[in-house]
């Protein structure tokens, strides 16, 4: 496939990824207003974020496994359809319970987009050329991340629109993605005898959800040391142990345990887990910091995130181009780990009186580090597995990155709420003001008396700095793990070319594998020939 054919095939993928990113970022600056409007608490604030991450995390391995068995274009369109349903329900929500449910539906769709977009990229683009196109995806990621908070802020500040349009606005992009995928993406389906591991899928989802619900509620709804903690952790651990037992014996497991025999997959998975903790947990509360600690409007808060997104855009694009040109990738992982650690350490020093110039520099450093790490960990793993395991390997990395982010957001959300409450109590005591109940509610800064504003601003400033301080050690662990990844030459054939070659080899050996078209009349975009393919595992 030439560059034009690849870009055409990627157009629907980029629209889908833009939608998934928009779902998370467009509500970032709107959440303080949404939670205040619905009369919810800090715990609910965290749950609106966590619910989508939890659903996405739990379903990513399932989507990845399905991509190895069924037509990937159909699965992508199904993901986008679920996103549309979730967005419409969220937009019409009148209580925080229904809003959280709608975020779960959005998360299931986002889980499919997160896993499948990268799988399809690896299927149609050789690893040696993937860095350049990963840079394009990095640009889409950056645009979506920049546009989301800005759009959300403008919608919230526009009286005749309001925060509900933060959910409605993604629907046209999702529908456009469905249409573009139908017209531009043509992939052959490799059909083989399969059995669906329903029991393994259930145990994995149930076990992960039990642990994530524990980390989300502990510290708010019940104490960390309580019978609820014991019940949820023991239940989650028992379900996951049962899942390991089932997966080891299943004919077609959701997560083949054999994939972890590959050193690169194991190390990139561990690194992705800790990158998720540092990245998601460290940045998800920045918007709240801008609006409450610094007293900015939702629109201004969106503009203030530009330095971090600019750093991510530049580093991911430049690193991708250089990797495609030189074939060398490990140096960028190491540099990304160092830079991300430094950025988090610097951000741990912020408070309510931090100058925006310094804050911008710190955010840019963090963005540069994340940009060099995030996509290139996936590239390293995809380059080192057989084509038939591309979907599984990609989804495993996405799963553990989302798992780290979800646990991080849940735990740090509880820490933030308690830290804010203690700082508020201290500040009110110093000012001679008697504290009132409801200390965990997210304040509406436009309604606060002038005497309370500096106390609230200081409390959120101190608490947010502490979150970055807690996140920094996780970035250090990710850096240490990256140092042990062995650099291997990037393959020059795409995943689909290798997959077809493996299927042909299986057919010749009587393995019963057959190639089927996706109904479009072409075996693949651009009609790539099957002959002369690189042997699997090379």
XYZ file of C-alpha atoms in Angstrom:
538
model
C 0.000 0.000 0.000
C 1.253 3.475 -0.863
C 0.887 6.520 1.370
C -2.347 7.664 -0.305
C -4.020 4.282 0.172
C -2.914 4.100 3.789
C -4.197 7.621 4.530
C -7.540 6.794 2.914
C -7.829 3.650 5.018
C -6.881 5.610 8.134
C -9.436 8.390 7.625
C -12.229 6.486 9.370
C -9.819 5.335 12.082
C -8.766 8.918 12.747
C -12.401 10.052 12.960
C -13.112 7.228 15.400
C -10.091 8.010 17.560
C -11.011 11.702 17.544
C -14.435 10.742 18.879
C -12.948 8.553 21.639
C -10.568 11.333 22.703
C -13.328 13.945 22.523
C -15.496 11.849 24.858
C -12.909 12.114 27.602
C -11.655 15.659 27.067
C -14.774 17.643 26.142
C -16.240 17.105 29.621
C -12.993 17.888 31.463
C -13.692 21.591 31.902
C -17.429 21.033 32.125
C -17.322 18.536 35.005
C -17.124 21.068 37.852
C -20.215 22.797 36.424
C -21.995 19.475 35.720
C -21.389 18.144 39.223
C -22.458 21.425 40.818
C -25.581 21.563 38.608
C -26.585 18.005 39.526
C -25.808 18.592 43.221
C -23.297 15.752 43.368
C -20.143 15.223 45.452
C -16.385 14.931 44.851
C -16.883 11.164 44.839
C -19.368 11.539 41.968
C -16.879 13.799 40.159
C -14.368 10.949 40.286
C -16.975 8.366 39.257
C -17.987 10.262 36.117
C -14.355 9.961 35.012
C -13.784 6.484 36.447
C -16.935 4.883 35.027
C -15.795 5.359 31.440
C -12.232 4.272 32.237
C -13.503 1.205 34.124
C -15.753 0.078 31.266
C -13.024 0.746 28.710
C -10.420 -1.095 30.785
C -12.575 -4.155 31.401
C -13.624 -4.573 27.757
C -10.348 -3.832 25.906
C -9.096 -7.467 26.093
C -12.430 -8.707 24.765
C -12.324 -6.334 21.800
C -8.714 -7.327 21.123
C -9.582 -11.025 21.107
C -12.608 -10.433 18.877
C -10.341 -8.591 16.417
C -8.309 -11.777 16.022
C -11.475 -13.747 15.214
C -13.894 -11.460 13.348
C -13.924 -8.644 10.803
C -12.218 -5.639 12.353
C -14.152 -3.052 10.349
C -17.478 -4.374 11.638
C -16.175 -4.297 15.210
C -14.990 -0.689 14.823
C -18.405 0.355 13.536
C -20.062 -1.439 16.456
C -17.792 0.466 18.871
C -18.774 3.780 17.318
C -22.465 2.841 17.491
C -22.176 2.146 21.218
C -20.480 5.511 21.630
C -23.411 7.250 19.898
C -25.926 5.566 22.232
C -23.908 6.455 25.325
C -23.493 10.070 24.224
C -27.216 10.552 23.648
C -28.106 9.063 27.042
C -25.488 11.258 28.743
C -26.787 14.386 27.063
C -30.325 13.758 28.311
C -29.285 12.757 31.876
C -31.018 14.553 34.746
C -29.265 12.834 37.657
C -25.696 11.756 38.258
C -26.627 8.033 38.374
C -27.879 8.023 34.779
C -24.890 10.119 33.710
C -22.484 7.566 35.192
C -24.382 4.715 33.459
C -24.121 6.502 30.118
C -20.384 6.917 30.667
C -20.158 3.136 31.079
C -21.754 2.657 27.645
C -19.382 5.238 26.185
C -16.491 3.402 27.838
C -17.430 0.095 26.214
C -17.383 1.797 22.821
C -14.143 3.605 23.634
C -12.586 0.278 24.645
C -13.253 -1.055 21.154
C -11.847 2.054 19.497
C -8.761 2.055 21.732
C -7.876 -1.554 20.968
C -9.036 -1.862 17.361
C -7.600 1.356 15.909
C -4.072 0.309 16.831
C -4.690 -3.268 15.692
C -5.860 -2.109 12.265
C -2.911 0.283 11.955
C -0.517 -2.596 12.615
C -2.451 -4.732 10.127
C -2.049 -2.338 7.186
C 1.262 -0.587 7.983
C 4.670 -2.300 8.424
C 6.373 -1.514 11.765
C 9.259 0.124 9.887
C 6.801 2.732 8.511
C 4.419 2.770 11.467
C 6.249 5.479 13.409
C 5.388 8.114 10.792
C 1.688 7.283 10.865
C 1.695 6.917 14.635
C 2.865 10.538 14.587
C -0.263 11.427 12.579
C -2.368 9.675 15.187
C -0.436 11.628 17.793
C -1.495 14.802 15.980
C -5.144 13.650 16.006
C -4.769 12.843 19.700
C -3.345 16.300 20.354
C -6.021 18.095 18.302
C -8.788 16.153 20.057
C -7.247 16.809 23.439
C -6.837 20.524 22.706
C -10.188 20.976 20.986
C -12.124 18.999 23.602
C -11.539 21.233 26.652
C -11.872 24.375 24.524
C -15.149 23.205 22.990
C -16.398 22.026 26.376
C -15.518 25.336 28.013
C -17.242 27.364 25.302
C -20.357 25.173 25.453
C -20.581 25.498 29.245
C -20.062 29.263 29.123
C -22.698 29.696 26.362
C -26.040 30.035 28.132
C -28.204 28.836 25.219
C -26.156 25.634 24.801
C -24.909 24.363 28.184
C -22.990 21.279 29.309
C -25.372 18.759 27.692
C -23.947 19.665 24.301
C -20.570 18.385 25.496
C -22.053 14.925 24.898
C -24.157 15.667 21.816
C -21.265 17.219 19.885
C -19.413 13.909 19.454
C -22.347 12.169 17.746
C -21.812 13.647 14.238
C -18.113 12.685 14.337
C -19.018 9.126 15.338
C -21.521 8.833 12.489
C -18.917 10.236 10.082
C -16.435 7.631 11.310
C -18.915 4.811 10.633
C -19.464 6.046 7.063
C -15.753 6.576 6.343
C -14.860 3.125 7.646
C -17.480 1.569 5.375
C -16.125 3.398 2.318
C -12.351 3.346 2.864
C -11.320 0.395 5.041
C -11.169 -2.966 3.278
C -9.628 -5.825 5.222
C -9.635 -9.568 4.509
C -11.114 -11.684 7.272
C -9.062 -14.700 8.313
C -11.595 -17.320 9.343
C -10.742 -20.309 11.463
C -12.398 -22.769 13.810
C -12.867 -20.963 17.110
C -14.560 -21.388 20.455
C -15.509 -18.300 22.443
C -14.116 -18.351 25.975
C -17.206 -16.938 27.668
C -16.212 -18.111 31.153
C -12.745 -16.562 30.902
C -14.199 -13.286 29.604
C -16.702 -13.135 32.469
C -14.082 -13.888 35.136
C -11.659 -11.253 33.794
C -14.311 -8.529 33.584
C -15.826 -9.382 36.977
C -12.442 -9.583 38.717
C -11.181 -6.312 37.299
C -14.462 -4.532 38.056
C -14.435 -5.748 41.684
C -10.947 -4.316 42.242
C -11.713 -1.067 40.426
C -14.941 -0.551 42.374
C -12.920 -1.037 45.567
C -10.321 1.571 44.609
C -13.090 3.960 43.536
C -15.154 3.753 46.736
C -12.501 3.178 49.397
C -11.741 6.329 51.338
C -15.140 7.859 50.465
C -17.992 5.397 50.916
C -16.031 3.246 53.397
C -12.612 3.143 55.039
C -9.603 1.585 53.348
C -9.354 -0.803 56.305
C -12.915 -2.174 56.458
C -14.952 -5.308 55.780
C -16.012 -3.849 52.413
C -12.361 -3.590 51.397
C -11.734 -7.186 52.444
C -14.818 -8.438 50.576
C -14.076 -6.613 47.313
C -10.338 -7.370 47.233
C -10.780 -11.043 48.100
C -13.581 -11.401 45.557
C -11.541 -9.658 42.843
C -8.424 -11.708 43.582
C -10.396 -14.984 43.609
C -12.075 -14.174 40.284
C -8.774 -13.259 38.630
C -7.078 -16.408 39.945
C -9.962 -18.430 38.542
C -9.525 -16.542 35.251
C -5.848 -17.535 35.123
C -6.829 -21.183 35.703
C -9.481 -21.046 32.948
C -7.283 -19.137 30.466
C -4.464 -21.663 30.878
C -6.790 -24.440 29.713
C -9.073 -22.696 27.212
C -8.746 -23.573 23.532
C -9.038 -19.913 22.477
C -8.365 -17.845 25.634
C -9.243 -14.152 25.788
C -5.712 -13.393 27.001
C -3.336 -16.243 26.040
C -0.912 -16.593 28.949
C 1.730 -17.770 26.484
C 2.002 -14.223 25.140
C 3.779 -13.201 28.347
C 6.632 -15.571 27.520
C 7.671 -12.856 25.092
C 10.000 -10.590 27.086
C 9.158 -7.492 25.044
C 5.410 -7.942 25.563
C 5.839 -8.492 29.303
C 8.081 -5.455 29.820
C 6.013 -3.099 27.635
C 2.885 -4.272 29.473
C 4.382 -3.442 32.880
C 5.651 -0.104 31.571
C 2.208 0.703 30.119
C 0.606 0.004 33.511
C 2.804 2.551 35.266
C 2.603 5.061 32.416
C -1.175 4.857 32.793
C -0.962 5.604 36.511
C 1.359 8.568 35.976
C -0.387 9.964 32.895
C -4.089 9.612 33.746
C -3.838 10.117 37.487
C -1.502 13.070 37.172
C -3.484 15.014 34.586
C -7.177 14.224 35.029
C -7.509 16.677 37.925
C -5.654 19.543 36.213
C -8.869 21.062 34.884
C -10.316 21.131 38.383
C -7.111 22.798 39.577
C -7.359 25.489 36.880
C -10.965 26.315 37.697
C -10.948 26.036 41.487
C -7.376 26.705 42.648
C -6.687 29.368 39.998
C -10.277 30.625 39.661
C -10.432 30.403 35.854
C -13.486 29.911 33.647
C -13.982 26.606 31.766
C -12.886 28.245 28.480
C -9.712 29.682 29.984
C -8.998 26.350 31.684
C -9.102 24.724 28.252
C -6.586 27.223 26.891
C -4.291 26.665 29.864
C -3.809 23.002 28.929
C -2.284 23.920 25.538
C 1.384 23.706 26.667
C 1.044 20.064 27.720
C -0.794 19.111 24.546
C 1.697 21.037 22.413
C 4.555 19.113 24.004
C 2.785 15.816 23.356
C 2.032 16.750 19.729
C 5.589 17.808 18.924
C 7.313 14.889 20.646
C 5.033 12.157 19.238
C 5.220 13.533 15.685
C 8.979 14.157 15.672
C 9.789 10.852 17.397
C 7.546 8.966 14.955
C 9.236 10.517 11.919
C 12.719 9.806 13.288
C 11.844 6.193 14.139
C 10.544 5.586 10.604
C 13.696 7.176 9.166
C 16.275 5.413 11.348
C 14.527 2.264 12.539
C 15.750 2.954 16.098
C 13.161 3.303 18.854
C 14.475 2.429 22.319
C 16.249 5.754 22.848
C 12.928 7.578 22.546
C 11.340 5.310 25.174
C 14.162 6.016 27.620
C 14.105 9.746 26.922
C 10.314 9.750 27.335
C 10.545 7.999 30.704
C 13.131 10.474 31.989
C 11.202 13.499 30.712
C 7.857 12.311 32.106
C 9.416 11.738 35.533
C 10.956 15.217 35.542
C 7.643 16.789 34.452
C 5.688 15.112 37.250
C 8.331 16.067 39.829
C 8.179 19.701 38.739
C 4.366 19.728 38.783
C 4.436 18.453 42.378
C 5.660 21.935 43.398
C 2.586 23.825 42.129
C 0.092 25.626 44.334
C -2.636 28.230 44.111
C -0.053 30.983 43.528
C 2.111 29.269 40.855
C 2.970 31.584 37.939
C 1.425 30.429 34.655
C 4.797 30.669 32.888
C 6.311 28.059 35.210
C 3.162 25.957 35.087
C 3.271 25.985 31.258
C 6.901 24.842 31.246
C 6.172 21.979 33.638
C 3.140 20.840 31.612
C 5.107 20.981 28.344
C 7.841 18.769 29.830
C 5.246 16.223 30.973
C 3.582 16.273 27.522
C 6.906 15.687 25.751
C 7.619 12.651 27.922
C 4.180 11.104 27.455
C 4.352 11.703 23.685
C 7.591 9.748 23.338
C 6.429 6.860 25.519
C 2.783 6.067 24.924
C 2.558 4.995 21.269
C 6.109 3.672 20.976
C 5.529 1.066 23.702
C 2.775 -0.354 21.493
C 5.072 -0.240 18.453
C 7.769 -2.229 20.278
C 5.292 -4.957 21.273
C 3.587 -5.175 17.869
C 6.965 -5.576 16.197
C 7.851 -8.620 18.300
C 4.768 -10.877 18.106
C 3.356 -13.153 15.375
C 0.730 -11.463 13.234
C -2.024 -13.713 14.591
C -1.398 -12.277 18.075
C -1.367 -8.595 17.052
C -4.856 -7.950 18.375
C -4.214 -9.703 21.667
C -0.824 -8.034 22.266
C -2.164 -4.573 21.417
C -5.244 -4.946 23.595
C -3.182 -6.280 26.522
C -1.035 -3.125 26.472
C -4.089 -0.883 26.159
C -5.784 -2.851 28.934
C -2.952 -2.430 31.414
C -2.454 1.252 30.533
C -6.167 1.887 31.125
C -6.069 -0.256 34.276
C -3.234 1.839 35.668
C -5.096 5.033 34.792
C -8.373 3.846 36.297
C -6.803 2.695 39.553
C -4.737 5.871 39.698
C -7.724 8.151 39.136
C -9.782 6.274 41.732
C -7.127 6.197 44.430
C -5.878 9.731 43.847
C -9.451 11.017 43.646
C -10.018 9.697 47.163
C -6.696 11.189 48.302
C -7.614 14.543 46.742
C -10.998 14.638 48.488
C -9.472 13.867 51.895
C -6.543 16.255 51.372
C -8.887 19.078 50.336
C -11.124 18.409 53.354
C -8.176 18.545 55.770
C -6.743 21.708 54.162
C -10.188 23.326 54.233
C -10.631 22.501 57.914
C -7.188 23.925 58.671
C -7.805 27.059 56.594
C -11.228 27.689 58.126
C -9.791 27.205 61.613
C -6.997 29.691 60.956
C -9.567 32.196 59.677
C -11.836 31.662 62.692
C -14.704 30.300 60.579
C -16.706 27.315 61.819
C -16.659 24.489 59.203
C -20.019 23.313 57.876
C -21.108 19.862 56.660
C -20.713 18.625 53.109
C -16.974 19.150 53.002
C -16.612 16.684 50.137
C -18.890 18.602 47.747
C -17.214 20.257 44.757
C -17.615 24.014 45.320
C -19.153 26.343 42.766
C -16.563 29.141 42.774
C -19.029 31.669 41.338
C -21.237 31.304 44.446
C -18.545 31.388 47.157
C -18.201 34.414 49.482
C -14.997 36.395 49.055
C -13.770 35.305 52.501
C -13.893 31.603 51.524
C -12.385 31.806 48.040
C -8.686 31.980 49.048
C -9.156 29.104 51.515
C -10.718 26.866 48.845
C -8.157 27.882 46.230
C -5.260 27.084 48.559
C -6.776 23.721 49.535
C -7.124 22.553 45.919
C -3.689 23.952 44.999
C -1.904 22.049 47.774
C -3.892 18.840 47.129
C -3.210 18.852 43.362
C 0.526 19.306 43.905
C 0.472 16.299 46.245
C -1.172 14.180 43.513
C 1.706 14.839 41.120
C 4.195 14.027 43.882
C 2.483 10.661 44.414
C 2.417 10.011 40.637
C 6.152 10.653 40.087
C 7.440 7.343 41.569
C 5.264 5.399 39.126
C 6.996 7.185 36.254
C 10.354 6.167 37.758
C 9.259 2.503 37.775
C 8.153 2.805 34.123
C 11.583 4.210 33.238
C 13.389 1.344 34.988
C 11.277 -1.230 33.142
C 11.901 0.469 29.767
C 15.660 0.184 30.311
C 15.366 -3.619 30.213
C 13.491 -3.754 26.867
C 15.734 -5.129 24.114
C 15.724 -3.147 20.887
C 14.947 -5.261 17.814
C 14.916 -4.234 14.125
C 11.506 -3.082 12.891
C 9.806 -5.419 10.408
C 9.223 -4.188 6.858
C 5.948 -6.065 6.148
C 2.531 -5.152 7.530
C 0.611 -7.243 10.009
C -1.996 -8.167 7.394
C 0.688 -9.335 4.972
C 2.216 -11.481 7.692
C -1.245 -12.684 8.762
C -2.114 -13.792 5.239
C 1.238 -15.534 4.897
C 0.662 -17.357 8.190
C -2.842 -18.331 7.056
C -1.504 -19.683 3.754
C 1.133 -21.663 5.610
C -1.577 -23.052 7.890
C -3.760 -23.995 4.907
C -0.865 -25.793 3.237
C -0.246 -27.777 6.413
C -3.943 -28.709 6.667
C -4.735 -26.483 9.639
C -8.126 -25.566 8.209
C -7.568 -21.791 7.914
C -9.268 -19.962 5.083
C -9.147 -16.430 3.723
C -12.383 -14.569 3.212
C -13.178 -11.186 1.771
C -14.985 -8.584 3.833
C -17.783 -8.191 1.344
C -16.208 -5.274 -0.486
C -14.813 -7.310 -3.334
C -11.157 -6.723 -2.398
C -8.860 -8.877 -0.334
C -7.273 -5.783 1.136
C -7.014 -2.062 0.670
C -4.963 -1.439 -2.393
C -5.139 -5.090 -3.395
C -1.827 -5.965 -1.765
C -0.570 -9.283 -3.113
C -0.146 -12.201 -0.756
C 2.980 -13.687 -2.275
C 6.506 -12.893 -1.166
C 5.561 -12.203 2.423
C 7.932 -12.141 5.324
C 7.843 -15.390 7.338
C 5.935 -15.206 10.616
C 8.017 -14.435 13.657
C 10.949 -13.051 11.685
